[in-house]
Amino acid sequence: MVAPVWYVGLSAVLFTIGVVGVLVRRNPLVIFMSIELMLNAANLAFVAFGRIHGSAAGQVIVFFVMTVAAAEVAVGLAIIVAIFRARQRINVDDLSLMRW
Amino acid sequence: MAWAPFLVIALAAVASAVGVVLRRNPLHAALYLVTNLFCVAVLYLLQRAEFLALAQVIVYAGAIMVLFLFAIMLLIPGRTETGPDPLRAARRLAVPVAGAFGLALVLVAARTGGSGAAPGPVGVAALGRLLFTDYLFPFEVTSVLLLAALVGALVLAKRTPS
């Protein structure tokens, strides 16, 4: 099997791509997908760290992260749909009502 | 010999992740994200995490992506991200900043020192034993979280009678 450190490096690359997506894109749906990319990268790192320490605990944490991601997507998409209904447009830069 | 599958899948994962960020049409981005999720599932398989690979396909590529596609269809793609961008300069700046962040992350990852895997319990049996002994309380709290998310999404999506 390939050494865990390579998996950690790959997860760092994937996480960075997700960061670029969140910073650059304007569509909240694509920003959400980029957040999913970052969550997946973190999961991959967790599995690799679990292998380094010879423990299944890393996989348990990934299981919990998946659950939280599912809950987050359900609530987040509901919020986006509600905003779209109220404003008829979904550009994140227009939604500055609660900005300080 | 063990390198070939990892390299192929890693390249596919990075390429599809770039596709998610670059494609203008959110529908295309969603399809690239499905590809990426499958690649990560295969990477779990390569690390002997069979349960996680299956859960990844069922939960992410199945349930979450259906939610995403449903929201995209509901919100009518194609009208977003057109027209002049008032924050263009800031977005240009975001790429090198994220690049520096990524470089730092890779350097830290290279220092984790995981050149070899420690022997330990692997497989679904070890995972299940840990989940229902040491992590039983977080596991139960998870069900409450899912219920809260379910009720919250319902309340948010319900049309208010006016």
mmCIF file of C-alpha atoms in Angstrom:
data_model
loop_
_atom_site.group_PDB
_atom_site.id
_atom_site.type_symbol
_atom_site.label_atom_id
_atom_site.label_comp_id
_atom_site.label_asym_id
_atom_site.label_seq_id
_atom_site.Cartn_x
_atom_site.Cartn_y
_atom_site.Cartn_z
ATOM 1 C CA MET A 1 0.000 0.000 0.000
ATOM 2 C CA VAL A 2 1.092 3.571 -0.661
ATOM 3 C CA ALA A 3 2.452 5.338 2.429
ATOM 4 C CA PRO A 4 -0.121 7.455 4.326
ATOM 5 C CA VAL A 5 1.910 10.647 3.910
ATOM 6 C CA TRP A 6 1.045 10.705 0.191
ATOM 7 C CA TYR A 7 -2.638 10.535 1.013
ATOM 8 C CA VAL A 8 -2.199 13.471 3.419
ATOM 9 C CA GLY A 9 -0.446 15.441 0.659
ATOM 10 C CA LEU A 10 -3.230 14.673 -1.808
ATOM 11 C CA SER A 11 -5.817 15.790 0.739
ATOM 12 C CA ALA A 12 -3.900 19.075 1.177
ATOM 13 C CA VAL A 13 -4.088 19.673 -2.588
ATOM 14 C CA LEU A 14 -7.809 18.869 -2.716
ATOM 15 C CA PHE A 15 -8.467 21.146 0.276
ATOM 16 C CA THR A 16 -6.646 24.018 -1.451
ATOM 17 C CA ILE A 17 -8.755 23.598 -4.589
ATOM 18 C CA GLY A 18 -11.835 23.803 -2.381
ATOM 19 C CA VAL A 19 -10.520 27.008 -0.772
ATOM 20 C CA VAL A 20 -10.033 28.558 -4.233
ATOM 21 C CA GLY A 21 -13.606 27.622 -5.127
ATOM 22 C CA VAL A 22 -15.038 29.283 -2.014
ATOM 23 C CA LEU A 23 -12.982 32.457 -2.582
ATOM 24 C CA VAL A 24 -13.506 32.851 -6.333
ATOM 25 C CA ARG A 25 -17.002 31.662 -7.187
ATOM 26 C CA ARG A 26 -20.148 33.789 -6.841
ATOM 27 C CA ASN A 27 -22.850 31.140 -7.009
ATOM 28 C CA PRO A 28 -23.696 29.906 -3.474
ATOM 29 C CA LEU A 29 -24.433 26.415 -4.831
ATOM 30 C CA VAL A 30 -20.914 26.102 -6.250
ATOM 31 C CA ILE A 31 -19.506 27.526 -3.011
ATOM 32 C CA PHE A 32 -21.375 24.769 -1.183
ATOM 33 C CA MET A 33 -19.869 22.160 -3.516
ATOM 34 C CA SER A 34 -16.404 23.565 -2.794
ATOM 35 C CA ILE A 35 -17.102 23.194 0.929
ATOM 36 C CA GLU A 36 -17.961 19.551 0.248
ATOM 37 C CA LEU A 37 -14.600 19.232 -1.523
ATOM 38 C CA MET A 38 -12.851 20.538 1.595
ATOM 39 C CA LEU A 39 -14.796 18.187 3.889
ATOM 40 C CA ASN A 40 -13.796 15.257 1.687
ATOM 41 C CA ALA A 41 -10.151 16.299 1.772
ATOM 42 C CA ALA A 42 -10.285 16.427 5.582
ATOM 43 C CA ASN A 43 -11.900 12.967 5.643
ATOM 44 C CA LEU A 44 -9.128 11.563 3.473
ATOM 45 C CA ALA A 45 -6.548 12.991 5.873
ATOM 46 C CA PHE A 46 -8.397 11.457 8.840
ATOM 47 C CA VAL A 47 -8.274 7.982 7.282
ATOM 48 C CA ALA A 48 -4.568 8.390 6.517
ATOM 49 C CA PHE A 49 -3.831 9.541 10.087
ATOM 50 C CA GLY A 50 -5.765 6.559 11.424
ATOM 51 C CA ARG A 51 -3.503 4.301 9.373
ATOM 52 C CA ILE A 52 -0.386 6.051 10.683
ATOM 53 C CA HIS A 53 -1.458 5.358 14.273
ATOM 54 C CA GLY A 54 -2.837 1.888 13.551
ATOM 55 C CA SER A 55 -6.276 2.761 14.887
ATOM 56 C CA ALA A 56 -9.805 2.665 13.499
ATOM 57 C CA ALA A 57 -10.706 5.873 15.376
ATOM 58 C CA GLY A 58 -9.892 7.973 12.303
ATOM 59 C CA GLN A 59 -12.577 6.136 10.358
ATOM 60 C CA VAL A 60 -15.098 6.701 13.166
ATOM 61 C CA ILE A 61 -14.450 10.455 12.961
ATOM 62 C CA VAL A 62 -14.976 10.343 9.176
ATOM 63 C CA PHE A 63 -18.324 8.672 9.810
ATOM 64 C CA PHE A 64 -19.334 11.578 12.069
ATOM 65 C CA VAL A 65 -18.091 14.154 9.556
ATOM 66 C CA MET A 66 -20.272 12.552 6.880
ATOM 67 C CA THR A 67 -23.309 12.835 9.154
ATOM 68 C CA VAL A 68 -22.635 16.483 9.926
ATOM 69 C CA ALA A 69 -22.091 17.168 6.195
ATOM 70 C CA ALA A 70 -25.454 15.632 5.353
ATOM 71 C CA ALA A 71 -27.184 17.791 7.966
ATOM 72 C CA GLU A 72 -25.294 20.879 6.798
ATOM 73 C CA VAL A 73 -26.262 20.362 3.143
ATOM 74 C CA ALA A 74 -29.936 19.869 4.006
ATOM 75 C CA VAL A 75 -30.151 23.066 6.063
ATOM 76 C CA GLY A 76 -27.856 25.085 3.779
ATOM 77 C CA LEU A 77 -29.746 24.276 0.588
ATOM 78 C CA ALA A 78 -33.025 25.083 2.361
ATOM 79 C CA ILE A 79 -31.581 28.492 3.280
ATOM 80 C CA ILE A 80 -30.438 29.122 -0.315
ATOM 81 C CA VAL A 81 -33.860 28.178 -1.708
ATOM 82 C CA ALA A 82 -35.566 30.436 0.861
ATOM 83 C CA ILE A 83 -33.274 33.360 -0.063
ATOM 84 C CA PHE A 84 -33.936 32.784 -3.761
ATOM 85 C CA ARG A 85 -37.681 32.870 -3.126
ATOM 86 C CA ALA A 86 -37.399 36.150 -1.226
ATOM 87 C CA ARG A 87 -34.898 37.962 -3.504
ATOM 88 C CA GLN A 88 -35.211 36.204 -6.883
ATOM 89 C CA ARG A 89 -31.451 36.175 -7.284
ATOM 90 C CA ILE A 90 -28.637 34.209 -5.714
ATOM 91 C CA ASN A 91 -25.420 36.175 -5.982
ATOM 92 C CA VAL A 92 -23.526 36.012 -2.700
ATOM 93 C CA ASP A 93 -22.183 39.554 -3.145
ATOM 94 C CA ASP A 94 -25.718 40.974 -3.179
ATOM 95 C CA LEU A 95 -26.578 39.468 0.174
ATOM 96 C CA SER A 96 -24.862 42.053 2.355
ATOM 97 C CA LEU A 97 -27.822 42.866 4.621
ATOM 98 C CA MET A 98 -26.204 41.362 7.724
ATOM 99 C CA ARG A 99 -22.680 42.522 6.929
ATOM 100 C CA TRP A 100 -21.123 44.823 9.492
ATOM 101 C CA MET B 1 3.100 -1.893 -8.329
ATOM 102 C CA ALA B 2 0.963 -0.406 -5.567
ATOM 103 C CA TRP B 3 1.589 3.063 -6.945
ATOM 104 C CA ALA B 4 -0.294 2.760 -10.224
ATOM 105 C CA PRO B 5 -3.890 2.767 -8.875
ATOM 106 C CA PHE B 6 -3.113 5.530 -6.372
ATOM 107 C CA LEU B 7 -1.568 7.794 -9.002
ATOM 108 C CA VAL B 8 -4.391 7.281 -11.484
ATOM 109 C CA ILE B 9 -7.135 7.916 -8.920
ATOM 110 C CA ALA B 10 -5.272 10.864 -7.348
ATOM 111 C CA LEU B 11 -4.911 12.530 -10.757
ATOM 112 C CA ALA B 12 -8.591 11.936 -11.514
ATOM 113 C CA ALA B 13 -9.552 13.366 -8.109
ATOM 114 C CA VAL B 14 -7.492 16.538 -8.597
ATOM 115 C CA ALA B 15 -8.728 17.011 -12.174
ATOM 116 C CA SER B 16 -12.382 16.641 -11.211
ATOM 117 C CA ALA B 17 -11.911 19.001 -8.246
ATOM 118 C CA VAL B 18 -10.478 21.615 -10.620
ATOM 119 C CA GLY B 19 -13.492 21.012 -12.852
ATOM 120 C CA VAL B 20 -15.866 21.801 -9.952
ATOM 121 C CA VAL B 21 -14.178 25.167 -9.450
ATOM 122 C CA LEU B 22 -13.771 26.143 -13.116
ATOM 123 C CA ARG B 23 -17.053 25.173 -14.771
ATOM 124 C CA ARG B 24 -19.529 28.054 -15.082
ATOM 125 C CA ASN B 25 -22.620 25.899 -15.261
ATOM 126 C CA PRO B 26 -23.406 24.607 -11.728
ATOM 127 C CA LEU B 27 -24.875 21.450 -13.250
ATOM 128 C CA HIS B 28 -21.508 20.581 -14.803
ATOM 129 C CA ALA B 29 -19.822 21.417 -11.497
ATOM 130 C CA ALA B 30 -22.164 18.982 -9.743
ATOM 131 C CA LEU B 31 -21.272 16.190 -12.187
ATOM 132 C CA TYR B 32 -17.562 16.857 -11.625
ATOM 133 C CA LEU B 33 -18.208 16.723 -7.885
ATOM 134 C CA VAL B 34 -19.803 13.261 -8.291
ATOM 135 C CA THR B 35 -16.648 12.124 -10.100
ATOM 136 C CA ASN B 36 -14.522 13.513 -7.285
ATOM 137 C CA LEU B 37 -16.619 11.774 -4.614
ATOM 138 C CA PHE B 38 -16.259 8.440 -6.405
ATOM 139 C CA CYS B 39 -12.493 8.958 -6.651
ATOM 140 C CA VAL B 40 -12.320 9.592 -2.891
ATOM 141 C CA ALA B 41 -14.386 6.436 -2.330
ATOM 142 C CA VAL B 42 -11.821 4.436 -4.314
ATOM 143 C CA LEU B 43 -9.037 6.068 -2.255
ATOM 144 C CA TYR B 44 -10.818 4.805 0.895
ATOM 145 C CA LEU B 45 -10.899 1.332 -0.635
ATOM 146 C CA LEU B 46 -7.171 1.510 -1.370
ATOM 147 C CA GLN B 47 -6.640 2.286 2.348
ATOM 148 C CA ARG B 48 -8.714 -0.731 3.466
ATOM 149 C CA ALA B 49 -11.601 1.434 4.692
ATOM 150 C CA GLU B 50 -14.365 -0.556 3.010
ATOM 151 C CA PHE B 51 -17.236 0.711 5.142
ATOM 152 C CA LEU B 52 -16.320 4.335 4.499
ATOM 153 C CA ALA B 53 -16.092 3.726 0.750
ATOM 154 C CA LEU B 54 -19.622 2.327 0.728
ATOM 155 C CA ALA B 55 -20.936 5.094 2.987
ATOM 156 C CA GLN B 56 -19.271 7.669 0.740
ATOM 157 C CA VAL B 57 -21.073 6.345 -2.339
ATOM 158 C CA ILE B 58 -24.430 6.008 -0.597
ATOM 159 C CA VAL B 59 -24.435 9.224 1.464
ATOM 160 C CA TYR B 60 -22.424 11.637 -0.686
ATOM 161 C CA ALA B 61 -22.775 10.452 -4.281
ATOM 162 C CA GLY B 62 -26.320 9.302 -3.592
ATOM 163 C CA ALA B 63 -28.213 11.436 -1.124
ATOM 164 C CA ILE B 64 -26.244 14.695 -1.006
ATOM 165 C CA MET B 65 -25.775 14.971 -4.771
ATOM 166 C CA VAL B 66 -29.490 14.385 -5.371
ATOM 167 C CA LEU B 67 -30.175 17.285 -2.994
ATOM 168 C CA PHE B 68 -27.682 19.451 -4.898
ATOM 169 C CA LEU B 69 -29.150 18.614 -8.317
ATOM 170 C CA PHE B 70 -32.636 19.246 -6.978
ATOM 171 C CA ALA B 71 -31.624 22.691 -5.704
ATOM 172 C CA ILE B 72 -29.860 23.522 -8.997
ATOM 173 C CA MET B 73 -32.933 22.559 -11.017
ATOM 174 C CA LEU B 74 -35.122 24.596 -8.662
ATOM 175 C CA LEU B 75 -32.973 27.713 -8.894
ATOM 176 C CA ILE B 76 -32.649 27.753 -12.718
ATOM 177 C CA PRO B 77 -28.951 27.738 -13.652
ATOM 178 C CA GLY B 78 -27.405 29.910 -16.334
ATOM 179 C CA ARG B 79 -28.535 33.270 -14.992
ATOM 180 C CA THR B 80 -25.906 33.328 -12.260
ATOM 181 C CA GLU B 81 -22.348 34.601 -12.443
ATOM 182 C CA THR B 82 -22.913 36.767 -15.490
ATOM 183 C CA GLY B 83 -22.391 40.490 -15.824
ATOM 184 C CA PRO B 84 -19.596 42.660 -14.482
ATOM 185 C CA ASP B 85 -17.884 41.601 -11.298
ATOM 186 C CA PRO B 86 -17.364 44.501 -8.861
ATOM 187 C CA LEU B 87 -14.920 42.430 -6.800
ATOM 188 C CA ARG B 88 -12.755 41.259 -9.700
ATOM 189 C CA ALA B 89 -9.469 42.544 -8.231
ATOM 190 C CA ALA B 90 -10.151 40.840 -4.903
ATOM 191 C CA ARG B 91 -10.914 37.558 -6.658
ATOM 192 C CA ARG B 92 -7.694 37.773 -8.678
ATOM 193 C CA LEU B 93 -5.843 38.225 -5.383
ATOM 194 C CA ALA B 94 -7.605 35.203 -3.899
ATOM 195 C CA VAL B 95 -5.807 32.716 -6.173
ATOM 196 C CA PRO B 96 -2.185 33.474 -5.112
ATOM 197 C CA VAL B 97 -3.266 33.714 -1.463
ATOM 198 C CA ALA B 98 -4.916 30.307 -1.686
ATOM 199 C CA GLY B 99 -1.826 29.021 -3.518
ATOM 200 C CA ALA B 100 0.432 30.128 -0.661
ATOM 201 C CA PHE B 101 -1.971 28.523 1.807
ATOM 202 C CA GLY B 102 -1.883 25.291 -0.165
ATOM 203 C CA LEU B 103 1.904 25.305 -0.299
ATOM 204 C CA ALA B 104 2.067 25.714 3.494
ATOM 205 C CA LEU B 105 -0.452 22.885 3.886
ATOM 206 C CA VAL B 106 1.540 20.525 1.656
ATOM 207 C CA LEU B 107 4.758 21.359 3.534
ATOM 208 C CA VAL B 108 3.078 20.543 6.852
ATOM 209 C CA ALA B 109 1.659 17.345 5.349
ATOM 210 C CA ALA B 110 5.120 16.294 4.195
ATOM 211 C CA ARG B 111 6.346 16.612 7.793
ATOM 212 C CA THR B 112 3.687 14.374 9.340
ATOM 213 C CA GLY B 113 6.140 11.514 9.069
ATOM 214 C CA GLY B 114 3.678 8.856 7.993
ATOM 215 C CA SER B 115 6.127 6.907 5.884
ATOM 216 C CA GLY B 116 4.697 3.616 7.039
ATOM 217 C CA ALA B 117 1.412 2.380 8.420
ATOM 218 C CA ALA B 118 1.339 1.039 11.952
ATOM 219 C CA PRO B 119 -0.184 -2.409 12.330
ATOM 220 C CA GLY B 120 -3.569 -2.270 13.937
ATOM 221 C CA PRO B 121 -7.162 -3.393 13.686
ATOM 222 C CA VAL B 122 -8.643 -2.728 10.265
ATOM 223 C CA GLY B 123 -11.923 -3.576 8.641
ATOM 224 C CA VAL B 124 -15.590 -3.189 9.373
ATOM 225 C CA ALA B 125 -15.484 -5.263 12.581
ATOM 226 C CA ALA B 126 -12.921 -3.003 14.277
ATOM 227 C CA LEU B 127 -14.815 0.099 13.171
ATOM 228 C CA GLY B 128 -18.137 -1.202 14.485
ATOM 229 C CA ARG B 129 -16.625 -2.259 17.817
ATOM 230 C CA LEU B 130 -15.156 1.206 18.325
ATOM 231 C CA LEU B 131 -18.350 2.956 17.225
ATOM 232 C CA PHE B 132 -20.528 1.083 19.732
ATOM 233 C CA THR B 133 -18.131 1.211 22.693
ATOM 234 C CA ASP B 134 -15.867 4.248 22.951
ATOM 235 C CA TYR B 135 -17.883 6.470 20.608
ATOM 236 C CA LEU B 136 -21.373 5.381 21.582
ATOM 237 C CA PHE B 137 -22.434 8.751 23.011
ATOM 238 C CA PRO B 138 -21.386 10.840 19.965
ATOM 239 C CA PHE B 139 -23.073 8.216 17.789
ATOM 240 C CA GLU B 140 -26.359 8.720 19.655
ATOM 241 C CA VAL B 141 -26.010 12.509 19.566
ATOM 242 C CA THR B 142 -25.709 12.192 15.774
ATOM 243 C CA SER B 143 -29.310 11.002 15.553
ATOM 244 C CA VAL B 144 -30.505 14.108 17.412
ATOM 245 C CA LEU B 145 -28.458 16.271 15.021
ATOM 246 C CA LEU B 146 -30.054 14.634 11.978
ATOM 247 C CA LEU B 147 -33.526 15.119 13.442
ATOM 248 C CA ALA B 148 -32.773 18.792 14.142
ATOM 249 C CA ALA B 149 -31.519 19.283 10.565
ATOM 250 C CA LEU B 150 -34.645 17.581 9.201
ATOM 251 C CA VAL B 151 -36.984 19.841 11.188
ATOM 252 C CA GLY B 152 -34.887 22.926 10.382
ATOM 253 C CA ALA B 153 -34.930 22.269 6.639
ATOM 254 C CA LEU B 154 -38.693 21.723 6.730
ATOM 255 C CA VAL B 155 -39.290 25.000 8.610
ATOM 256 C CA LEU B 156 -37.010 26.931 6.218
ATOM 257 C CA ALA B 157 -38.520 25.511 3.037
ATOM 258 C CA LYS B 158 -42.156 25.835 4.089
ATOM 259 C CA ARG B 159 -44.088 28.554 2.319
ATOM 260 C CA THR B 160 -45.481 31.072 4.781
ATOM 261 C CA PRO B 161 -49.199 31.644 4.176
ATOM 262 C CA SER B 162 -49.697 35.272 3.291
#
